[in-house]
Amino acid sequence: EARQTFPSAGEQVQEEPPQDRGRGACCIVRRCLGGIPPDMIRFDNEAKAGNGFRFVFGVDEAGRGPLAGPVVAAAVLLTTTDFSAPVGDSKKLTPGQRERAFVEILERAWIGMGIMNERVIDEVNILRATHLAMALAMRDLLARLPAEMQAVRAERGIKGLVDGNSFSGFSEVPLDLVVGGDRQSASIACASIVAKVWRDRIMGQYDKVYPAYFFARHKGYPTSFHREAVLRHGPSPIHRA
């Protein structure tokens, strides 16, 4: 079992199922109940088969758009695609679904994390900070892999799938950019969930430190409620410039 612990955030700062209405609804019901959609699994398998890679991992981030807090990236290499929790674009899952999937991903994958706080974001800009967090997540993942997978890596048998249309700053393994990757790739979708849940937990901790801003409610995103809190109290130490 690929169980792991994550770096502390402080180091960088840290349904009811629908009724089956007939045979045509079966796949919809199954997707709602859980698991990874077959087309996402197929995408990853094709990414491996194209150039003879044995493993692929996905990379995604959470936190590019907020006014406060870090940007968090995750890199996920699945050891199985057998999931009971729903897996997909983290933004389209409920908090409860994300938490269920997060727990399963921890049990069924090798995971790396990268976090860049608001000071780094202000210094280098959010795009560069995102790339730095992604590169850190990939290095963290690759360092955690067992010896037999390290041997595959040495033979260039591992490839990364990075969500987005641009990335720079990492050349240790071949990478493919995948626009809308969290809707296409099982590995990227899992990385999206891990990054989102981990960042939400960080913001939940910040909510206790700076309760006037209600970070647990909006996670630092620019809601009207958040903007009103900033106008009332001024920016907190974790607000971006």
Tab-separated table of N, CA, C and O in Angstrom, residues 5 9 21 49 99 154 189 204 208 214:
chain	number	residue	atom	x	y	z
A	5	THR	N	2.760	10.374	4.280
A	5	THR	CA	2.429	11.578	5.036
A	5	THR	C	2.880	12.767	4.209
A	5	THR	O	3.798	12.669	3.403
A	9	ALA	N	2.095	22.269	6.195
A	9	ALA	CA	1.877	23.537	5.499
A	9	ALA	C	2.745	24.628	6.094
A	9	ALA	O	3.157	25.558	5.430
A	21	ARG	N	-33.296	4.991	-14.228
A	21	ARG	CA	-34.490	5.145	-15.047
A	21	ARG	C	-34.422	4.278	-16.301
A	21	ARG	O	-35.045	4.557	-17.290
A	49	ALA	N	1.181	4.192	-23.552
A	49	ALA	CA	1.455	3.291	-24.667
A	49	ALA	C	2.105	3.987	-25.854
A	49	ALA	O	2.848	3.371	-26.618
A	99	GLU	N	-13.259	14.757	-0.217
A	99	GLU	CA	-12.627	14.150	0.950
A	99	GLU	C	-12.570	12.632	0.818
A	99	GLU	O	-11.555	12.009	1.145
A	154	ALA	N	15.003	5.712	-14.336
A	154	ALA	CA	16.340	5.869	-14.904
A	154	ALA	C	16.365	5.488	-16.377
A	154	ALA	O	17.188	5.996	-17.143
A	189	ALA	N	-6.755	14.327	-12.651
A	189	ALA	CA	-7.938	14.536	-11.815
A	189	ALA	C	-7.626	14.240	-10.351
A	189	ALA	O	-8.037	14.981	-9.449
A	204	GLY	N	-8.287	26.356	6.182
A	204	GLY	CA	-9.026	26.121	7.411
A	204	GLY	C	-8.188	26.426	8.643
A	204	GLY	O	-8.701	26.955	9.651
A	208	LYS	N	-8.420	29.889	11.706
A	208	LYS	CA	-8.274	29.942	13.162
A	208	LYS	C	-7.308	31.045	13.594
A	208	LYS	O	-7.447	31.616	14.677
A	214	PHE	N	-12.713	34.810	7.799
A	214	PHE	CA	-13.538	33.644	7.470
A	214	PHE	C	-12.946	32.832	6.300
A	214	PHE	O	-13.654	32.461	5.369
